Short mmCIF file of C-alpha atoms in Angstrom, two decimals:
data_model
loop_
_atom_site.label_atom_id
_atom_site.label_comp_id
_atom_site.label_asym_id
_atom_site.label_seq_id
_atom_site.Cartn_x
_atom_site.Cartn_y
_atom_site.Cartn_z
CA UNK C 917 -1.60 25.68 66.24
CA UNK C 918 0.67 22.92 67.47
CA UNK C 919 -0.62 19.46 66.64
CA UNK C 920 0.18 16.78 69.26
CA UNK C 921 2.23 14.03 67.68
CA UNK C 922 1.11 10.45 68.32
CA UNK C 923 3.70 8.70 70.43
CA UNK C 924 3.92 5.59 68.25
CA UNK C 925 6.07 4.40 69.70
CA UNK C 926 26.13 -5.70 63.19
CA UNK C 927 27.91 -7.39 65.92
CA UNK C 928 29.44 -5.32 68.71
CA UNK C 929 32.57 -3.46 67.64
CA UNK C 930 35.70 -4.56 69.49
CA UNK C 931 37.26 -1.99 71.75
CA UNK C 932 34.04 -0.04 72.30
CA UNK C 933 33.32 0.64 75.94
CA UNK C 934 29.85 1.76 74.93
CA UNK C 935 28.95 -1.76 73.87
CA UNK C 936 30.24 -3.37 77.03
CA UNK C 937 27.24 -2.68 79.24
CA UNK C 938 23.79 -4.02 78.66
CA UNK C 939 21.04 -3.22 81.12
CA UNK C 940 19.03 -0.05 81.43
CA UNK C 941 20.43 2.18 84.17
CA UNK C 942 23.97 0.80 83.98
CA UNK C 943 26.83 3.22 83.28
CA UNK C 944 27.76 3.59 79.62
CA UNK C 945 30.70 5.39 78.00
CA UNK C 946 31.10 6.68 74.48
CA UNK C 947 34.88 6.84 74.75
CA UNK C 948 37.06 4.67 72.56
CA UNK C 949 40.63 3.71 73.46
CA UNK C 950 42.22 5.53 70.48
CA UNK C 951 40.24 8.70 71.15
CA UNK C 952 41.04 8.60 74.86
CA UNK C 953 44.73 8.17 74.07
CA UNK C 954 44.61 11.05 71.60
CA UNK C 955 42.98 13.35 74.14
CA UNK C 956 45.74 12.58 76.62
CA UNK C 957 48.45 13.27 74.05
CA UNK C 958 49.05 16.99 73.99
CA UNK C 959 48.09 18.44 70.62
CA UNK C 960 45.92 15.61 69.34
CA UNK C 961 43.02 16.64 71.55
CA UNK C 962 42.48 19.58 69.23
CA UNK C 963 42.81 17.45 66.14
CA UNK C 964 45.86 19.44 65.11
CA UNK C 965 48.98 17.38 65.70
CA UNK C 966 48.62 15.23 62.60
CA UNK C 967 48.54 18.24 60.28
CA UNK C 968 51.33 18.16 57.74
CA UNK C 969 51.99 14.48 58.29
CA UNK C 970 51.96 13.71 54.59
CA UNK C 971 48.98 11.41 55.03
CA UNK C 972 46.17 13.12 53.12
CA UNK C 973 43.35 11.44 55.03
CA UNK C 974 44.97 12.12 58.41
CA UNK C 975 45.60 15.75 57.53
CA UNK C 976 42.02 16.24 56.36
CA UNK C 977 40.63 14.64 59.51
CA UNK C 978 42.92 16.74 61.69
CA UNK C 979 41.89 19.95 59.96
CA UNK C 980 38.16 19.28 60.23
CA UNK C 981 37.79 17.36 63.49
CA UNK C 982 37.28 18.62 67.02
CA UNK C 983 38.20 16.00 69.60
CA UNK C 984 36.04 15.89 72.76
CA UNK C 985 36.71 19.05 74.72
CA UNK C 986 35.36 17.84 78.07
CA UNK C 987 34.27 17.87 80.75
CA UNK C 988 32.83 14.40 80.19
CA UNK C 989 29.26 13.73 81.24
CA UNK C 990 28.20 10.60 83.10
CA UNK C 991 25.79 8.52 81.03
CA UNK C 992 23.56 5.63 81.98
CA UNK C 993 22.05 3.14 79.57
CA UNK C 994 18.50 3.95 78.46
CA UNK C 995 18.06 1.39 75.68
CA UNK C 996 19.98 -1.07 73.53
CA UNK C 997 19.61 -0.93 69.75
CA UNK C 998 19.37 -4.06 67.59
CA UNK C 999 23.04 -3.78 66.56
CA UNK C 1000 24.20 -3.69 70.18
CA UNK C 1001 24.88 0.03 70.39
CA UNK C 1002 23.55 1.93 73.39
CA UNK C 1003 21.30 4.92 73.87
CA UNK C 1004 22.62 6.77 76.90
CA UNK C 1005 21.04 9.48 79.02
CA UNK C 1006 22.38 12.22 81.25
CA UNK C 1007 21.23 15.44 82.88
CA UNK C 1008 22.67 18.61 81.37
CA UNK C 1009 22.96 21.85 83.31
CA UNK C 1010 22.94 24.45 80.57
CA UNK C 1011 25.58 27.04 81.41
CA UNK C 1012 24.36 29.58 78.89
CA UNK C 1013 20.60 29.11 79.18
CA UNK C 1014 20.42 28.30 82.89
CA UNK C 1015 18.03 25.44 82.07
CA UNK C 1016 18.64 21.91 83.34
CA UNK C 1017 17.16 18.98 81.43
CA UNK C 1018 17.66 15.44 80.19
CA UNK C 1019 19.60 14.64 77.02
CA UNK C 1020 19.72 11.22 75.37
CA UNK C 1021 22.53 10.29 72.98
CA UNK C 1022 23.44 7.52 70.56
CA UNK C 1023 26.58 6.91 68.51
CA UNK C 1024 26.55 4.66 65.42
CA UNK C 1025 28.71 1.52 65.15
CA UNK C 1026 31.19 3.34 62.90
CA UNK C 1027 32.01 5.72 65.74
CA UNK C 1028 33.78 2.85 67.52
CA UNK C 1029 35.64 1.57 64.45
CA UNK C 1030 39.39 2.22 64.90
CA UNK C 1031 39.73 3.52 61.35
CA UNK C 1032 37.55 6.50 62.34
CA UNK C 1033 39.23 7.06 65.72
CA UNK C 1034 40.66 10.42 64.69
CA UNK C 1035 37.67 11.64 62.70
CA UNK C 1036 34.69 13.72 63.69
CA UNK C 1037 31.13 12.54 63.07
CA UNK C 1038 28.09 14.49 61.90
CA UNK C 1039 25.46 15.31 64.53
CA UNK C 1040 21.68 15.04 64.16
CA UNK C 1041 19.71 16.78 66.91
CA UNK C 1042 16.41 14.88 66.96
CA UNK C 1043 13.36 16.63 68.39
CA UNK C 1044 9.97 15.12 69.23
CA UNK C 1045 6.47 16.38 68.60
CA UNK C 1046 4.11 17.41 71.36
CA UNK C 1047 5.61 18.97 74.49
CA UNK C 1048 8.64 16.69 74.43
CA UNK C 1049 8.84 16.76 78.21
CA UNK C 1050 9.89 15.05 80.44
CA UNK C 1051 11.05 12.66 77.73
CA UNK C 1052 12.12 12.91 74.12
CA UNK C 1053 10.42 9.90 72.52
CA UNK C 1054 13.21 9.38 69.96
CA UNK C 1055 15.19 7.82 72.83
CA UNK C 1056 13.01 4.71 72.56
CA UNK C 1057 13.77 1.84 70.20
CA UNK C 1058 10.18 1.32 69.02
CA UNK C 1059 10.33 4.04 66.36
CA UNK C 1060 13.53 2.50 64.94
CA UNK C 1061 15.31 5.80 64.39
CA UNK C 1062 18.74 4.64 65.54
CA UNK C 1063 18.49 1.17 64.02
CA UNK C 1064 17.32 2.72 60.75
CA UNK C 1065 20.25 5.16 60.63
CA UNK C 1066 22.58 2.25 61.37
CA UNK C 1067 21.04 0.29 58.48
CA UNK C 1068 20.88 3.21 56.06
CA UNK C 1069 24.50 4.17 56.74
CA UNK C 1070 25.63 0.67 55.79
CA UNK C 1071 23.54 0.90 52.61
CA UNK C 1072 25.01 4.27 51.66
CA UNK C 1073 21.71 6.11 52.16
CA UNK C 1074 22.76 8.05 55.22
CA UNK C 1075 25.80 9.33 57.02
CA UNK C 1076 26.45 7.59 60.36
CA UNK C 1077 25.06 10.38 62.51
CA UNK C 1078 25.53 10.85 66.22
CA UNK C 1079 21.91 11.30 67.36
CA UNK C 1080 21.29 13.75 70.20
CA UNK C 1081 17.83 13.91 71.79
CA UNK C 1082 17.30 16.77 74.27
CA UNK C 1083 14.02 17.57 75.98
CA UNK C 1084 12.09 20.08 73.88
CA UNK C 1085 10.30 22.18 76.49
CA UNK C 1086 10.88 22.89 80.20
CA UNK C 1087 7.41 21.64 81.20
CA UNK C 1088 4.29 20.02 79.77
CA UNK C 1089 2.10 23.13 80.04
CA UNK C 1090 3.26 25.29 77.14
CA UNK C 1091 5.18 25.29 73.89
CA UNK C 1092 8.23 27.54 74.14
CA UNK C 1093 8.94 27.40 70.38
CA UNK C 1094 12.62 26.59 71.00
CA UNK C 1095 13.12 30.28 71.70
CA UNK C 1096 14.25 32.74 74.34
CA UNK C 1097 10.81 34.16 75.06
CA UNK C 1098 11.22 37.13 77.43
CA UNK C 1099 10.58 36.16 81.02
CA UNK C 1100 10.69 32.42 80.27
CA UNK C 1101 13.29 29.65 80.23
CA UNK C 1102 15.83 30.29 77.47
CA UNK C 1103 15.00 27.29 75.31
CA UNK C 1104 16.55 28.82 72.18
CA UNK C 1105 19.90 29.14 73.92
CA UNK C 1106 19.48 25.62 75.36
CA UNK C 1107 18.85 24.12 71.94
CA UNK C 1108 21.39 26.00 69.81
CA UNK C 1109 24.21 26.60 72.30
CA UNK C 1110 24.10 24.41 75.40
CA UNK C 1111 23.19 21.18 73.61
CA UNK C 1112 25.86 21.58 70.87
CA UNK C 1113 28.45 22.54 73.50
CA UNK C 1114 27.55 19.37 75.41
CA UNK C 1115 27.99 17.26 72.26
CA UNK C 1116 31.37 18.81 71.54
CA UNK C 1117 32.43 18.10 75.13
CA UNK C 1118 31.66 14.39 74.82
CA UNK C 1119 32.06 13.35 71.17
CA UNK C 1120 34.35 13.71 68.19
CA UNK C 1121 32.60 16.29 66.04
CA UNK C 1122 33.31 18.54 63.09
CA UNK C 1123 34.41 22.11 63.56
CA UNK C 1124 32.24 23.50 60.78
CA UNK C 1125 28.48 23.69 60.35
CA UNK C 1126 28.81 20.97 57.69
CA UNK C 1127 28.59 18.45 60.53
CA UNK C 1128 25.45 19.79 62.23
CA UNK C 1129 21.76 19.23 61.47
CA UNK C 1130 18.33 18.95 63.09
CA UNK C 1131 15.50 16.49 62.64
CA UNK C 1132 12.09 17.05 64.18
CA UNK C 1133 8.42 16.17 64.08
CA UNK C 1134 5.56 18.66 64.41
CA UNK C 1135 6.49 21.09 67.20
CA UNK C 1136 10.04 19.72 67.13
CA UNK C 1137 10.15 20.29 63.37
CA UNK C 1138 9.27 23.94 63.94
CA UNK C 1139 12.15 24.29 66.40
CA UNK C 1140 14.63 22.56 64.08
CA UNK C 1141 13.51 24.62 61.07
CA UNK C 1142 13.69 27.88 62.98
CA UNK C 1143 17.07 27.05 64.50
CA UNK C 1144 18.68 26.35 61.12
CA UNK C 1145 17.21 29.47 59.51
CA UNK C 1146 18.20 31.65 62.46
CA UNK C 1147 21.70 30.21 62.77
CA UNK C 1148 22.88 29.21 59.27
CA UNK C 1149 26.42 29.80 60.50
CA UNK C 1150 26.03 26.95 63.01
CA UNK C 1151 23.70 24.43 61.35
CA UNK C 1152 23.45 23.32 57.74
CA UNK C 1153 20.35 21.17 57.39
CA UNK C 1154 17.06 20.03 58.87
CA UNK C 1155 14.50 17.31 58.26
CA UNK C 1156 11.26 19.07 59.23
CA UNK C 1157 8.28 16.71 59.37
CA UNK C 1158 4.73 18.05 59.58
CA UNK C 1159 6.01 21.43 60.81
CA UNK C 1160 4.34 24.66 61.69
CA UNK C 1161 6.09 27.51 59.88
CA UNK C 1162 5.13 30.37 62.22
CA UNK C 1163 5.51 30.69 66.02
CA UNK C 1164 2.29 30.33 67.98
CA UNK C 1165 3.15 29.94 71.65
CA UNK C 1166 0.77 31.93 73.88
CA UNK C 1167 3.86 33.03 75.81
CA UNK C 1168 4.77 35.42 72.97
CA UNK C 1169 1.93 37.76 73.98
CA UNK C 1170 3.31 41.28 74.36
CA UNK C 1171 6.61 40.39 72.67
CA UNK C 1172 5.88 40.86 68.98
CA UNK C 1173 9.40 41.94 67.98
CA UNK C 1174 10.97 38.89 69.59
CA UNK C 1175 8.28 36.67 68.07
CA UNK C 1176 9.04 38.01 64.60
CA UNK C 1177 12.76 37.32 65.13
CA UNK C 1178 11.87 33.65 65.67
CA UNK C 1179 9.46 33.28 62.75
CA UNK C 1180 10.72 30.75 60.15
CA UNK C 1181 8.82 32.48 57.35
CA UNK C 1182 10.43 35.85 58.09
CA UNK C 1183 13.84 34.27 58.59
CA UNK C 1184 13.54 32.33 55.31
CA UNK C 1185 12.38 35.42 53.44
CA UNK C 1186 15.43 37.38 54.59
CA UNK C 1187 17.87 34.57 53.87
CA UNK C 1188 16.39 33.71 50.48
CA UNK C 1189 16.83 37.31 49.35
CA UNK C 1190 20.60 36.90 49.57
CA UNK C 1191 22.72 35.36 46.80
CA UNK C 1192 23.52 31.66 47.05
CA UNK C 1193 26.66 31.14 49.09
CA UNK C 1194 28.28 27.83 50.13
CA UNK C 1195 28.94 29.40 53.54
CA UNK C 1196 25.27 30.25 54.08
CA UNK C 1197 23.32 27.66 52.06
CA UNK C 1198 20.88 25.68 54.20
CA UNK C 1199 19.11 22.48 53.24
CA UNK C 1200 15.49 22.16 54.36
CA UNK C 1201 14.05 18.68 53.86
CA UNK C 1202 10.32 18.90 54.46
CA UNK C 1203 8.16 15.83 55.03
CA UNK C 1204 4.40 15.44 55.23
CA UNK C 1205 1.91 12.60 54.94
CA UNK C 1206 -0.97 12.60 52.48
CA UNK C 1207 -3.43 12.00 55.34
CA UNK C 1208 -2.47 15.12 57.28
CA UNK C 1209 -3.08 18.81 56.69
CA UNK C 1210 -0.40 21.35 55.85
CA UNK C 1211 0.77 20.25 52.40
CA UNK C 1212 -0.32 23.46 50.67
CA UNK C 1213 1.38 25.52 53.36
CA UNK C 1214 4.69 23.72 52.78
CA UNK C 1215 4.38 24.07 49.02
CA UNK C 1216 3.80 27.80 49.42
CA UNK C 1217 6.77 28.07 51.78
CA UNK C 1218 8.99 26.35 49.23
CA UNK C 1219 7.62 28.47 46.38
CA UNK C 1220 8.12 31.73 48.25
CA UNK C 1221 11.44 31.10 49.98
CA UNK C 1222 13.16 28.19 48.25
CA UNK C 1223 15.76 30.26 46.44
CA UNK C 1224 19.18 31.75 46.96
CA UNK C 1225 20.81 30.10 49.97
CA UNK C 1226 17.56 28.32 50.92
CA UNK C 1227 17.60 24.86 49.32
CA UNK C 1228 14.48 22.77 49.76
CA UNK C 1229 13.11 19.30 49.20
CA UNK C 1230 9.61 17.95 49.87
CA UNK C 1231 8.88 14.31 50.67
CA UNK C 1232 5.17 13.58 50.39
CA UNK C 1233 4.58 10.27 52.17
CA UNK C 1234 1.76 8.25 50.64
CA UNK C 1235 -0.90 7.28 53.20
CA UNK C 1236 1.27 8.96 55.83
CA UNK C 1237 -0.24 10.45 58.97
CA UNK C 1238 0.95 13.05 61.48
CA UNK C 1239 3.12 10.67 63.48
CA UNK C 1240 6.70 9.64 64.01
CA UNK C 1241 6.37 6.24 62.34
CA UNK C 1242 5.34 7.96 59.10
CA UNK C 1243 8.28 10.33 59.30
CA UNK C 1244 10.92 7.63 59.80
CA UNK C 1245 9.59 6.01 56.63
CA UNK C 1246 9.91 9.30 54.79
CA UNK C 1247 13.48 9.67 55.96
CA UNK C 1248 14.30 6.29 54.44
CA UNK C 1249 12.51 7.20 51.22
CA UNK C 1250 14.92 10.02 50.51
CA UNK C 1251 15.13 12.78 53.11
CA UNK C 1252 18.07 11.41 55.09
CA UNK C 1253 20.05 10.74 51.91
CA UNK C 1254 19.44 14.27 50.62
CA UNK C 1255 20.79 16.03 53.69
CA UNK C 1256 23.62 13.49 53.95
CA UNK C 1257 24.79 14.40 50.46
CA UNK C 1258 25.32 17.98 51.62
CA UNK C 1259 27.03 17.26 54.93
CA UNK C 1260 30.47 16.18 56.07
CA UNK C 1261 31.09 12.44 56.22
CA UNK C 1262 33.51 10.81 58.70
CA UNK C 1263 37.02 10.52 57.33
CA UNK C 1264 38.58 7.04 57.55
CA UNK C 1265 42.30 6.55 58.09
CA UNK C 1266 44.18 5.69 54.94
#
């Protein structure tokens, strides 16, 4: 049963257009002059023209980076983070799912540093608990997600993630389990295809799954966990906080085969039976507070399926409750560093 999550709710970098606007509702861009120039320069838009240049860092960045593919979305400012960076929002019309919904985005200060202008950045798709509609509460600044990632990245505890915050469900009536439930909105396709395609269109990303992860609370943790286990070729890691580990939407009634195909326990069982493989290994960082239920369930999940390609870690948060504030603390206590160690970092120019 889904547990509703309580809605507890450096200087600007030169050359960044994203830091030039201030008020909520004003236009905001995540372009940078070097990236814009590269996109306009023939081969560099694909990250390929620097290959073979003799500069090891440039060649590595070119081989691994996908420059923004376009078309560019129009963003407006939702919030301003303590370091001056902006959280933007836009409406995405999902071409593959057919669903239209809001998506909030944030890029870390390093994204606008000229030394990273030709490098991709890792992406963290952050999902809320509860229905997550019409807003994704991670877009607020009260929970300190973006400011914490900014701080942790400077301390070496975290990669400087691009944080992407789509709506979780198409309405506030049901949970859709981040899945393509027959006869319903295709929220699985929205989450694992349309949203990543949108990020690639607007940001410098990495071509491989090494640059893609989820983070979620409660119902959002279920969706992130299931998405990584179902698509280990696309996503490498997840921070799953207070998650359910089986689907339980009432909309699955009459669709048992499809429900089973979106069951994290069944997906983990199948994946864990395979030999460890760097191309398939997934990193599941579980979090749970000592004041909430579900700890034994997570321990059993780890015991049963934490083998082969399924790598696991459990952060038990002392005095933690089933809420977002608890989970941000847990991320800082070790979860964000653990997944960061297994993902692709931005590549600075030499």
